[in-house]
Coordinates of C-alpha atoms and ligand atoms in Angstrom, one line a residue:
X1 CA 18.9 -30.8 -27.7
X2 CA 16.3 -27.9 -28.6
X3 CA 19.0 -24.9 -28.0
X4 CA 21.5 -26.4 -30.4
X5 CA 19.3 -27.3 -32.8
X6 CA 17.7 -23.8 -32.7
X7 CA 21.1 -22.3 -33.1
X8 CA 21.9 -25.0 -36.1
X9 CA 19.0 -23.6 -37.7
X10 CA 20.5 -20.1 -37.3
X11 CA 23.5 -20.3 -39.1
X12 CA 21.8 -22.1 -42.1
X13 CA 19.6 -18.4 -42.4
X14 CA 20.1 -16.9 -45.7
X15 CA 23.5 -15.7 -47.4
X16 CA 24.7 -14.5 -50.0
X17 CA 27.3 -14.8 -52.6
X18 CA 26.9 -12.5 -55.9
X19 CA 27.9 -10.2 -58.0
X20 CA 28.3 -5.9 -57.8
X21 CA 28.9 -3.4 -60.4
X22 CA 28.2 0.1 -60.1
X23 CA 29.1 3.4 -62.8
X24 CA 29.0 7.0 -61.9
X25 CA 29.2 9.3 -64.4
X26 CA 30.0 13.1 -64.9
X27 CA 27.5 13.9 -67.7
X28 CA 24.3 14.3 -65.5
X29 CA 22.4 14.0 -69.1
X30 CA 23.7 10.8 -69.8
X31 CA 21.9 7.5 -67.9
X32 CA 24.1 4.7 -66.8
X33 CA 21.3 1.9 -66.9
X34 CA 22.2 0.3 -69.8
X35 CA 25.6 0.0 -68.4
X36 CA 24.5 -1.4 -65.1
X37 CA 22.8 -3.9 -67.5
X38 CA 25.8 -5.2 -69.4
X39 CA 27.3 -5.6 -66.1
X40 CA 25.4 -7.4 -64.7
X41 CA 24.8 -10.1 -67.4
X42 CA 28.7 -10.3 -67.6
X43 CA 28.6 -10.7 -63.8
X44 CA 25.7 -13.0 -64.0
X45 CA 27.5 -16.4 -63.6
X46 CA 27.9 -15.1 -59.8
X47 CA 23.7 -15.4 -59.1
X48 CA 21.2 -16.4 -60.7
X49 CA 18.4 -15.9 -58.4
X50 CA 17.0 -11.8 -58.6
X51 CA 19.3 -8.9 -60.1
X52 CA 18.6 -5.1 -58.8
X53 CA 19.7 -1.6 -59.8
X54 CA 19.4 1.7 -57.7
X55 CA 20.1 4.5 -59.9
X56 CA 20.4 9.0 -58.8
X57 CA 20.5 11.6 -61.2
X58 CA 22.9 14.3 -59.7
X59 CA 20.4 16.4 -57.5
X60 CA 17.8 13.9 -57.2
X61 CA 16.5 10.8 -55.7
X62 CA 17.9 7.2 -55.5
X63 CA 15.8 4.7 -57.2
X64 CA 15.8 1.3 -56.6
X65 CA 13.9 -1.6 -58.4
X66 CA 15.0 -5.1 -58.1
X67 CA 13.0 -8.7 -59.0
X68 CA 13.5 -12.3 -59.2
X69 CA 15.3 -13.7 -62.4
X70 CA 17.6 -13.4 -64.6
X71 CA 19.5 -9.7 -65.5
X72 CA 18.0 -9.8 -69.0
X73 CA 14.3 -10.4 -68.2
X74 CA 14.6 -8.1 -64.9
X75 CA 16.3 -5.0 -66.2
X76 CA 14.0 -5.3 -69.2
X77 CA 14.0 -1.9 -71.9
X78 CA 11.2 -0.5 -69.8
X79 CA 13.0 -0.7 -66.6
X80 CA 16.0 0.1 -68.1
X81 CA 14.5 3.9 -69.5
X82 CA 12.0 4.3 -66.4
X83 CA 15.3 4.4 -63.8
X84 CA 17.6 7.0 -65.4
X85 CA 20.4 8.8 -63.6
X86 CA 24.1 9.3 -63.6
X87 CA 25.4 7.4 -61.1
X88 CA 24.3 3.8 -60.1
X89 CA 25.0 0.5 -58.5
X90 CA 23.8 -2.9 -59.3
X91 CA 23.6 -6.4 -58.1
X92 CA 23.0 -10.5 -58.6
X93 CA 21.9 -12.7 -56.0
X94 CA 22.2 -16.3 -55.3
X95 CA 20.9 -17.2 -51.8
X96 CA 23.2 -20.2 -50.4
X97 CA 21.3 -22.4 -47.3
X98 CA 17.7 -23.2 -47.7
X99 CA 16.9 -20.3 -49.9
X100 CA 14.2 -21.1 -52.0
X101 CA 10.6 -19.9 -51.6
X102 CA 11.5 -16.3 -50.8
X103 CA 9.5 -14.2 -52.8
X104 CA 10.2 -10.9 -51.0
X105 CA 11.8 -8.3 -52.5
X106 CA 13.3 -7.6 -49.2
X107 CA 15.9 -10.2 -49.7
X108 CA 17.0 -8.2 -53.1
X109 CA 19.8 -6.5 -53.6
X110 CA 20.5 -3.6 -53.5
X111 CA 20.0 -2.9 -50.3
X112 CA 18.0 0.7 -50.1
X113 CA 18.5 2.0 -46.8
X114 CA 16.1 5.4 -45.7
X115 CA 15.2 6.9 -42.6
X116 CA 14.6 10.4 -41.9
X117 CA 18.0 11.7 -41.8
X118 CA 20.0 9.5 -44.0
X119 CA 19.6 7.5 -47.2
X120 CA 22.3 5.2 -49.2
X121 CA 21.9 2.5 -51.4
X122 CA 24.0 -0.9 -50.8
X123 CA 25.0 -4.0 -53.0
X124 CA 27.1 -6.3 -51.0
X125 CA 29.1 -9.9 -51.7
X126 CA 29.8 -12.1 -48.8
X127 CA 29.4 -13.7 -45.7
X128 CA 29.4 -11.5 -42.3
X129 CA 30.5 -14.1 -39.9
X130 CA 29.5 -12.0 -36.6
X131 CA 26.4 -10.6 -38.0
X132 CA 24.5 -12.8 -35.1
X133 CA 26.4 -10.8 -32.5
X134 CA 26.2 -7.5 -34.3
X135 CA 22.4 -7.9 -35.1
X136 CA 21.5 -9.1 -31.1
X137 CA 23.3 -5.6 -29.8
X138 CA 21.4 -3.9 -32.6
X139 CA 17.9 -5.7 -31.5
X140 CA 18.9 -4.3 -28.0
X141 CA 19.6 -0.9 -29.4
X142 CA 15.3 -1.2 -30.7
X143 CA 16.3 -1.6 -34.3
X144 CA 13.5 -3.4 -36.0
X145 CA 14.7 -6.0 -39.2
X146 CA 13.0 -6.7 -42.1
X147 CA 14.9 -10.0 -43.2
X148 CA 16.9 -12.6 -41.6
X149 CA 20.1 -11.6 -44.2
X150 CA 23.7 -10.3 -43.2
X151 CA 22.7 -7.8 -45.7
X152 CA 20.6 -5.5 -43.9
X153 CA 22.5 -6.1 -40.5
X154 CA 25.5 -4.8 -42.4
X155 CA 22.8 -1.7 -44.1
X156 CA 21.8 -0.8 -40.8
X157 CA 25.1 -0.8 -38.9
X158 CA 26.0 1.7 -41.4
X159 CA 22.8 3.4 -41.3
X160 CA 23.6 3.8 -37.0
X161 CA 27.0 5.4 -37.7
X162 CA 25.9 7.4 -40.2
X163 CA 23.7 9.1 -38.4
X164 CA 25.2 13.0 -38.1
X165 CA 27.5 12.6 -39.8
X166 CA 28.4 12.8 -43.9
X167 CA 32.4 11.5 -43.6
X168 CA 31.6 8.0 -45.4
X169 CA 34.8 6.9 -45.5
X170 CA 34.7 7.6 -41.2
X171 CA 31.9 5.1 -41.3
X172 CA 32.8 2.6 -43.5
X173 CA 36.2 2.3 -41.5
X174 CA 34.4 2.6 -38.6
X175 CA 31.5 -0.6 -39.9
X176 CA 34.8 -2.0 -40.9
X177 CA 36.3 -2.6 -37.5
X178 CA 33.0 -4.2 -36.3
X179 CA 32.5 -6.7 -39.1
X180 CA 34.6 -9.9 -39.1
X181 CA 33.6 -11.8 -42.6
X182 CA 34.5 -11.8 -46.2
X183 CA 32.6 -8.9 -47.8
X184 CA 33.0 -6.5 -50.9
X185 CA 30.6 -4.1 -51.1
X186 CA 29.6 -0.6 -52.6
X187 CA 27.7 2.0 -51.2
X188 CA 25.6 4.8 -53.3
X189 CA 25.1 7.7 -51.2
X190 CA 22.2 10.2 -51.9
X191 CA 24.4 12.9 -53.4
X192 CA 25.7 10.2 -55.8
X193 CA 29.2 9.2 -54.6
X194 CA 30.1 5.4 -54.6
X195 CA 32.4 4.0 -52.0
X196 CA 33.5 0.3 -52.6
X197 CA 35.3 -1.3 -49.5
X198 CA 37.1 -5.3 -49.6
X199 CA 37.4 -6.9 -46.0
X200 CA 41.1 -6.9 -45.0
X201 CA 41.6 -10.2 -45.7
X202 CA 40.1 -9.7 -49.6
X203 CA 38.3 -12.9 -49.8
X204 CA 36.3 -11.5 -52.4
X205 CA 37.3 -9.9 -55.8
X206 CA 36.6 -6.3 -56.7
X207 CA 38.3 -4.1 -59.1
X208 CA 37.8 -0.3 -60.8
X209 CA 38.1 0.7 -64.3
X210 CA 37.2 3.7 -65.9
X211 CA 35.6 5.1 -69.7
X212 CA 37.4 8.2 -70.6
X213 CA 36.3 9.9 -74.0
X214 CA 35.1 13.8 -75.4
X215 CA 32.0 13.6 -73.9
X216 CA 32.1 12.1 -70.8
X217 CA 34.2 10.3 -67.8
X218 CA 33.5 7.3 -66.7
X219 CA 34.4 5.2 -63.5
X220 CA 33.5 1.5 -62.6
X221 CA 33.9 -0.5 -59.9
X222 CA 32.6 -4.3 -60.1
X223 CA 33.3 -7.9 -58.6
X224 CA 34.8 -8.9 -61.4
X225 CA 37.0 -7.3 -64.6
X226 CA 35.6 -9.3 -67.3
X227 CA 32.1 -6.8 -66.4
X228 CA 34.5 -3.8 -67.0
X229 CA 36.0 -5.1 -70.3
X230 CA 32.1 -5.8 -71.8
X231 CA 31.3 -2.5 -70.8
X232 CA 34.3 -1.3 -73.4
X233 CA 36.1 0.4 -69.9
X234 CA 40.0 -0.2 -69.0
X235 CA 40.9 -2.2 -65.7
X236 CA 42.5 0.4 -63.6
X237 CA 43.4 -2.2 -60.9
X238 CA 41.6 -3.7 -58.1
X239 CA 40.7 -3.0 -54.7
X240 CA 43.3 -3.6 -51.9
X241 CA 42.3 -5.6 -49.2
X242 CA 40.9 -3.5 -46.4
X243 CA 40.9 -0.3 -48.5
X244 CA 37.9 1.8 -49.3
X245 CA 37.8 3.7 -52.6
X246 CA 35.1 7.0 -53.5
X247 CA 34.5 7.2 -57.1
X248 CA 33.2 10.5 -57.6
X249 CA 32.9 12.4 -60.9
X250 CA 33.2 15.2 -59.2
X251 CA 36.9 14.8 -57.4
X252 CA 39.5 11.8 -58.9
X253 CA 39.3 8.3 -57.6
X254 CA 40.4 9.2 -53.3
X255 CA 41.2 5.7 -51.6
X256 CA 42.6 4.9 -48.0
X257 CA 43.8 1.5 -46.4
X258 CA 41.6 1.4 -43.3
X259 CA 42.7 -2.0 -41.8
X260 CA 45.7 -3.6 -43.0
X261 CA 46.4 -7.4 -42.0
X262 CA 49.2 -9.2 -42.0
X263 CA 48.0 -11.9 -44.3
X264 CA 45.1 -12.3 -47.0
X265 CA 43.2 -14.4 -48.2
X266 CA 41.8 -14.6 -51.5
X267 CA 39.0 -17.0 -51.9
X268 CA 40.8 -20.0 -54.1
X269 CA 37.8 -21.1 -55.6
X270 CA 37.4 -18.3 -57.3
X271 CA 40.4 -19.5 -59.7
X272 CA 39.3 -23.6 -59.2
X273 CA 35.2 -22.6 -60.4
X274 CA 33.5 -19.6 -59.5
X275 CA 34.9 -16.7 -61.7
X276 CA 34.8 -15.7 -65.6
X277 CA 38.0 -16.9 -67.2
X278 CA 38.2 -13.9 -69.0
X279 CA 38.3 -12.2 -65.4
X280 CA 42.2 -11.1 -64.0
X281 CA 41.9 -11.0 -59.8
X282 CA 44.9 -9.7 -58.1
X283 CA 47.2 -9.6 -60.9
X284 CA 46.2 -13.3 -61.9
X285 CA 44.0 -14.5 -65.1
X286 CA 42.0 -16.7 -64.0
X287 CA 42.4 -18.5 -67.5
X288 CA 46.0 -19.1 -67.0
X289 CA 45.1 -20.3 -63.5
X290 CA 43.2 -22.8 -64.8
X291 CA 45.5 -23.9 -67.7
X292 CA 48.2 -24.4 -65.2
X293 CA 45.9 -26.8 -63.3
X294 CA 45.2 -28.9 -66.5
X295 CA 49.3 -28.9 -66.7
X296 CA 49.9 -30.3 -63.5
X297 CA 47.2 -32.8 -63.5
X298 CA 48.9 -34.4 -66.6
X299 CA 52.4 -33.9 -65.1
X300 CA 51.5 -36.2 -62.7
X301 CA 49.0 -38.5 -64.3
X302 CA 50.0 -42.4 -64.3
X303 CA 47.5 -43.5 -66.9
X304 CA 49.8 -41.1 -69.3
X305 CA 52.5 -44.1 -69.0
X306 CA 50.5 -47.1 -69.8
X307 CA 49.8 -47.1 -73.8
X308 CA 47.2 -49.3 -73.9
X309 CA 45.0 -46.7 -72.2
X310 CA 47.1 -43.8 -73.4
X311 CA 46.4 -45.0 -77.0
X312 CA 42.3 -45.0 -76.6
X313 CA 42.1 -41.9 -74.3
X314 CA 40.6 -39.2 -75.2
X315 CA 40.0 -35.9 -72.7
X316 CA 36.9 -34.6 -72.4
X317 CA 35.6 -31.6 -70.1
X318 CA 32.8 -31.5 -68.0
X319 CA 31.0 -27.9 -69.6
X320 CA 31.8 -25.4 -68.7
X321 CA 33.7 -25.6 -65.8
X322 CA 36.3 -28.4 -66.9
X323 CA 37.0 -26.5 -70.0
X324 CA 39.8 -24.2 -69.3
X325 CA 42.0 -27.2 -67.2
X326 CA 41.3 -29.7 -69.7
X327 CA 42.4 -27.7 -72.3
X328 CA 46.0 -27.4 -69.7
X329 CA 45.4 -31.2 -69.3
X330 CA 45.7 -31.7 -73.3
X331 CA 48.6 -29.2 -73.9
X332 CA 50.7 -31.3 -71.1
X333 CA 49.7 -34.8 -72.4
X334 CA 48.9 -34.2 -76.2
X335 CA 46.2 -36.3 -76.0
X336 CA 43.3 -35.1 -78.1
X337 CA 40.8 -32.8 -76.4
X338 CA 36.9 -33.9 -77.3
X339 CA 33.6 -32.1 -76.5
X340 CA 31.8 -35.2 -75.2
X341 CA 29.4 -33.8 -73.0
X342 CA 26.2 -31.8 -75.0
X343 CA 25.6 -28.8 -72.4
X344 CA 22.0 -27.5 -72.8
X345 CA 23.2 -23.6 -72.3
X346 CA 19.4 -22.8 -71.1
X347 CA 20.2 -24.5 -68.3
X348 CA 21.6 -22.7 -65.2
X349 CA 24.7 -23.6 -63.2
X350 CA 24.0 -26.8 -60.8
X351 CA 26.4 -25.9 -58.1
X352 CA 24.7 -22.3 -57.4
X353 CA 21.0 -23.9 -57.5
X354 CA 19.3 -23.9 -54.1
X355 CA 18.3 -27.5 -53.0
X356 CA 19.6 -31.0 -54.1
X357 CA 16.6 -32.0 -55.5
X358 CA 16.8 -29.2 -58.0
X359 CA 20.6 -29.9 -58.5
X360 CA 19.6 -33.5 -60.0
X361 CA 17.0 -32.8 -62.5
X362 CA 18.8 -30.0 -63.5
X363 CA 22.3 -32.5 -64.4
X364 CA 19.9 -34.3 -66.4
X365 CA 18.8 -32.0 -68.2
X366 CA 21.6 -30.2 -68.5
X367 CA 24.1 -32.9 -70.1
X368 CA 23.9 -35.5 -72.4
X369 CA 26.9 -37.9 -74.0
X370 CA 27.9 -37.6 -77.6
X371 CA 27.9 -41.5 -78.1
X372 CA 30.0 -41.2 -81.7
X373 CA 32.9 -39.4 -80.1
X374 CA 32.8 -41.4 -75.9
X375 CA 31.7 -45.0 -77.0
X376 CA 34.5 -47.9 -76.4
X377 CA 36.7 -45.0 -75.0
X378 CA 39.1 -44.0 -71.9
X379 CA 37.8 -41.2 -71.0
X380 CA 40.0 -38.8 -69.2
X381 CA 36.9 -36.8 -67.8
X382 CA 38.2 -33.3 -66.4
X383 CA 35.7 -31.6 -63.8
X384 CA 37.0 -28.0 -61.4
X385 CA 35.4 -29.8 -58.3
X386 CA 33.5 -32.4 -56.1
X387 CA 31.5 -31.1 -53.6
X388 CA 28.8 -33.5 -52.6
X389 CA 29.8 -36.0 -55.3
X390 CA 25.9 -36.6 -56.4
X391 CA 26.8 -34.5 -60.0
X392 CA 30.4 -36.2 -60.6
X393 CA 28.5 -39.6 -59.5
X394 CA 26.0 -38.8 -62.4
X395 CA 27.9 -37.7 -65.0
X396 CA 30.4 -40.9 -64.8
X397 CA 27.5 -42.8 -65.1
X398 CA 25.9 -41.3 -68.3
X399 CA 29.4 -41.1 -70.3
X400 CA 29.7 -45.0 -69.5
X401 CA 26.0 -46.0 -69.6
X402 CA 24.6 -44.0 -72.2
X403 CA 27.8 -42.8 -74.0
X404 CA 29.1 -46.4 -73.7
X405 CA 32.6 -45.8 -72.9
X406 CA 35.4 -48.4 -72.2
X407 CA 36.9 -46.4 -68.4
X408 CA 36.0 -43.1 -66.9
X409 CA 39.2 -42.2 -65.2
X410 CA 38.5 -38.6 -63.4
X411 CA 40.8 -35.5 -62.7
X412 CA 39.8 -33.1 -60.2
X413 CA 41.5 -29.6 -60.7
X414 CA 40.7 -28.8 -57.2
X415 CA 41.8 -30.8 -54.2
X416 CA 39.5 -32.8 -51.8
X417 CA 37.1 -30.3 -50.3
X418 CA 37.1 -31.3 -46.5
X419 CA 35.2 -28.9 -44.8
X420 CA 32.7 -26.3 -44.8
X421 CA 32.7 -22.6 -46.4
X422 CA 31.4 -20.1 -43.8
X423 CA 32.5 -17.4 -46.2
X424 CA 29.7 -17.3 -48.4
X425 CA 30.0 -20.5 -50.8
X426 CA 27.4 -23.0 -50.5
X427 CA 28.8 -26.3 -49.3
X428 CA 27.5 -25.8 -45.8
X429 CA 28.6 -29.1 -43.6
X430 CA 31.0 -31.5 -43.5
X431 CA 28.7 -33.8 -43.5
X432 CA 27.1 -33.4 -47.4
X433 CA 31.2 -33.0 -48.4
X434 CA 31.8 -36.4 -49.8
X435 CA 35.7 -35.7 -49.0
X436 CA 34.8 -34.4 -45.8
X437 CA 32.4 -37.4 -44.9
X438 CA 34.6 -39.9 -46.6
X439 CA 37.8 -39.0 -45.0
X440 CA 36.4 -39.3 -41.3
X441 CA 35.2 -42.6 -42.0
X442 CA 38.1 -43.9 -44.2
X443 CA 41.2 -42.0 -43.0
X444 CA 43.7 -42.3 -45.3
X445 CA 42.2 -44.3 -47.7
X446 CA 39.2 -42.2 -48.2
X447 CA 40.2 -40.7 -52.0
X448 CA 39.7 -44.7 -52.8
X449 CA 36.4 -44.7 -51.4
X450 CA 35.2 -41.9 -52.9
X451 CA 36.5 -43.5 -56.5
X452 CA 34.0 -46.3 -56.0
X453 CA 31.1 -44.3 -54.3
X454 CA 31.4 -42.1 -57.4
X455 CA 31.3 -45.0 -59.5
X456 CA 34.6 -43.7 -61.5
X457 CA 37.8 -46.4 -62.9
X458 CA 40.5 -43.8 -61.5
X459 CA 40.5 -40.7 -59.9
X460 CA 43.0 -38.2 -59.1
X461 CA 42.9 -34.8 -57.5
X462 CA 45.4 -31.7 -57.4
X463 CA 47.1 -31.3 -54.3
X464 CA 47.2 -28.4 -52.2
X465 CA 50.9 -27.3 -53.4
X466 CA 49.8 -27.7 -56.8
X467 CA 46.9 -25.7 -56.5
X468 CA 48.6 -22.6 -54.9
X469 CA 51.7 -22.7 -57.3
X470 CA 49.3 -22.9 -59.8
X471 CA 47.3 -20.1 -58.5
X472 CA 50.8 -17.3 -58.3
X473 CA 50.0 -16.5 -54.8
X474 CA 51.3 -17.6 -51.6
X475 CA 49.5 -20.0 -48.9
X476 CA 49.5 -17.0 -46.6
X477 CA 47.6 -14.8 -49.5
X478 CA 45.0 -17.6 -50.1
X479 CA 41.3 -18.8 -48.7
X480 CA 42.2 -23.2 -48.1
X481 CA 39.9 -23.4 -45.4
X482 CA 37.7 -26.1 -47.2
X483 CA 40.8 -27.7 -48.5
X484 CA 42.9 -27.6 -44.9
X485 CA 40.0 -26.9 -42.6
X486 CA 41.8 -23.8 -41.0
X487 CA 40.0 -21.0 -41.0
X488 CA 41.6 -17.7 -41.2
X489 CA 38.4 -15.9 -39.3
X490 CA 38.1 -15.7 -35.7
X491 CA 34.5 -16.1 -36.0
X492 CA 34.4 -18.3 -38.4
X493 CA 36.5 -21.1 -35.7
X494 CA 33.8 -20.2 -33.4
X495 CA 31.2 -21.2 -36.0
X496 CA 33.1 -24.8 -37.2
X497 CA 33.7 -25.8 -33.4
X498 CA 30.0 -25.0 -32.5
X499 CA 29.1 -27.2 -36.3
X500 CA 31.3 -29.7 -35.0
X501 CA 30.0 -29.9 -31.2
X502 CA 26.2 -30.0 -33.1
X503 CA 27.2 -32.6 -35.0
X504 CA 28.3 -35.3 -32.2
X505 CA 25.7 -34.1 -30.3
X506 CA 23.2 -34.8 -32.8
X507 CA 24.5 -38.6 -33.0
X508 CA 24.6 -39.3 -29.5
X509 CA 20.9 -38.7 -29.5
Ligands
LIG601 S1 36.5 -21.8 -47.5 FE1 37.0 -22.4 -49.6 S2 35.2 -21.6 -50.8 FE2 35.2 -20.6 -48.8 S3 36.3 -18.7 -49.0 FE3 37.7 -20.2 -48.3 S4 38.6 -21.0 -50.2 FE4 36.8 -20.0 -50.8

């Protein structure tokens, strides 16, 4: 089935899902790069891949340089006192499907739109669900693209209704009613004001802060509030869902609602994995998130009753990400919490590295068993998440075969993950989910299968109920698509039914 598979391929172009910051300032002497910098390394757990800064001194011109790499060798000190200006936005990248092998600068952020009437600089986070539909009309209109990303669809959409006109927050509202997706973005304009916008749902985080002393006023806006604390700011609060703030040091902070929906939903793994602990998202730490999902994991452990194992457990997180629930885990059991996984820290995150191949090597690397503290032990091994099950599988199997302990009994703080993200996370098909695999093929005993694929003694995950008490929110304020398999975007449906269809298809022949 040519067409299908062509359309298959489509969908598994590149996204995105990263981090923003951006600082406007109103002392046109002082330069905001540095800032930008801090950010962006306390933002940099959010991608990996290429970091970008596009920077205006009052009056002037917007400046953009962006590379491969990491913030720190990037925004180097000669980068950092070649772009100077007042105002300025940043970004990190992590390229979900297939992403490797693109050298291109194009596929940077930010996104530095100029044509001969209008010029604005972009950093986005997300997933723009219709950005097939919107880029085909835009094709028709004679627009020419330079990459295959949601990015630049979204760049030149604004770029079209910009055109005669300078009311930004009349295009953004006007993008806004186009766009169905989870996106938080900001947008630098050429006279130096930044509007950040959140999709009405608010899948993703984004929050403003501001620096107020003697000398100088400061505002922020950024995906996450740990980056305004390391740049010494206050957390203002965040950015509603569906609004659009200007941060301009020339008028206050000006915001509007410009779509308002009836529900939100707030992506949960951003509690479960993906953000800083140290990071508060609508009104919830995501430290105390976590801690609450260590607490109900013991609550309802079984092994907790039988003291033969209870009297050799110890619990032991998987670094970093197990850290913060196994620390709830130990509070609700007072069993005693050991460090026996070694983390080589110069290794990146697995679950945001491109490729599977690269995922494997890199667990290796990355972890090794402290044999004095694991060997002839229960280990109570605490991990955020399974997605394909190919880590969890290898980790089990180095605590027991090279750390030489007695069980590996594994708590999972987030529940089964069933289906795919199409918002901008990169567990792509149900097909590479274990859960998602493994419950088609084993119905209702398919949490049992997964125990023995994995290679682990026990193995218990949070429920969905859990997981949202947990959380502080309620289910109609929350992202469970990969945990329920409902999607709350139209397009996105659209998307799972045609992945489905793909999928039987691809079996019959
Ligand atoms: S599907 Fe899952 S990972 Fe994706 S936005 Fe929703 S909750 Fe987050």
């Amino acid at each position: 089935m040519p067409i299908r598979k062509k359309n298959y391929k489509k969908r598994h172009s590149l996204r995105e899902n990263c981090a923003i910051f951006g600082v406007t300032c109103d002392d046109i002497g002082f330069s905001v790069s540095k800032l930008l910098n801090q950010g962006l390394i306390a933002l940099q757990h959010r991608g990996q891949e290429s970091a970008g800064i596009s920077v205006l001194k009052t009056g002037g011109n917007i400046h953009t340089y962006k590379k491969n790499g990491l913030v720190s060798r990037v925004l180097n000190n000669q980068v950092l006192s070649q772009y100077w200006g007042n105002v300025g936005i940043g970004h990190n990248r992590y390229a979900t499907t297939g992403a490797t092998g693109y050298k291109s600068t194009d596929y940077i952020q930010p996104f530095h739109f100029k044509n001969n009437e209008i010029e604005f600089s972009m950093a986005f986070n997300g997933t723009i669900a219709n950005f097939s539909e919107i880029k085909k009309s835009m094709d028709e209109m004679g627009r020419v693209f330079m990459t295959d990303t949601d990015t630049e669809v979204l760049a030149q959409l604004i770029g079209s209704i910009a055109l005669g006109t300078e009311d930004w927050p009349e295009v953004l509202k006007l993008a806004s009613r186009l766009l169905d997706g989870s996106y938080s973005l900001i947008l630098m304009t050429d006279q130096g004001d930044i509007y950040a916008m959140r999709d009405p749902l608010g899948f993703k985080p984004l929050c403003i802060g501001e620096l107020k002393n003697s000398r100088r006023n400061l505002y922020f806006v950024a995906s996450e509030s740990c980056a305004i604390d390391v740049v010494g700011g206050r957390f203002i609060r965040d950015v509603e869902p569906g609004e659009i703030v200007h941060l301009s040091h020339q008028k206050d902070i000006h915001s509007e609602i410009v779509l308002k929906s009836k529900r939100t939903a707030l992506c949960q793994f951003e509690f479960v994995y993906f953000a800083r602990p140290d990071s508060i998202i609508d009104g919830v730490s995501v430290a105390e998130a976590r801690l609450r999902l260590g607490i109900n994991l013991a609550k309802k452990d079984p092994l907790l009753k039988i003291p033969e194992i209870r009297d050799n457990a110890i619990v032991v997180p998987v670094p970093d990400s197990g850290r913060g629930v196994a620390v709830g885990y130990v509070k609700e059991s007072g069993l005693p919490y050991v460090e026996g996984l070694m983390k080589n820290r110069y290794v990146h995150r697995t679950f945001i590295m491109p490729g599977k191949a690269k995922r494997k090597i890199a667990v290796k690397e990355k972890l090794n068993p402290i044999k004095s503290v694991v060997n002839g032990k229960d280990v109570i091994l605490l991990d955020d998440s399974i997605v394909r099950g190919t880590t969890t599988q290898q980790i089990v199997s180095l605590l027991r075969d090279k750390g030489g302990a007695k069980r590996v009994h594994l708590r999972i703080s987030c529940p089964p993950i069933i289906s795919p993200c199409y918002m901008g996370i990169d567990f792509p098909t149900k097909e590479e989910l274990i859960a998602g695999r493994f419950q088609k093929l084993y119905d209702k005993d398919y949490i049992e299968e997964i125990r023995k694929q994995i290679g682990a003694d026990t193995l218990i995950y949070q429920t969905v109920d859990d997981l949202i008490r947990a959380i502080g929110k309620s289910e109609s304020q929350l992202c469970l698509a990969c945990l329920t398999g409902n999607y709350p975007l139209k397009s996105v449906r659209k998307l799972a039914e045609m992945e489905e269809s793909i999928v039987a298809s691809r079996k019959e022949y």
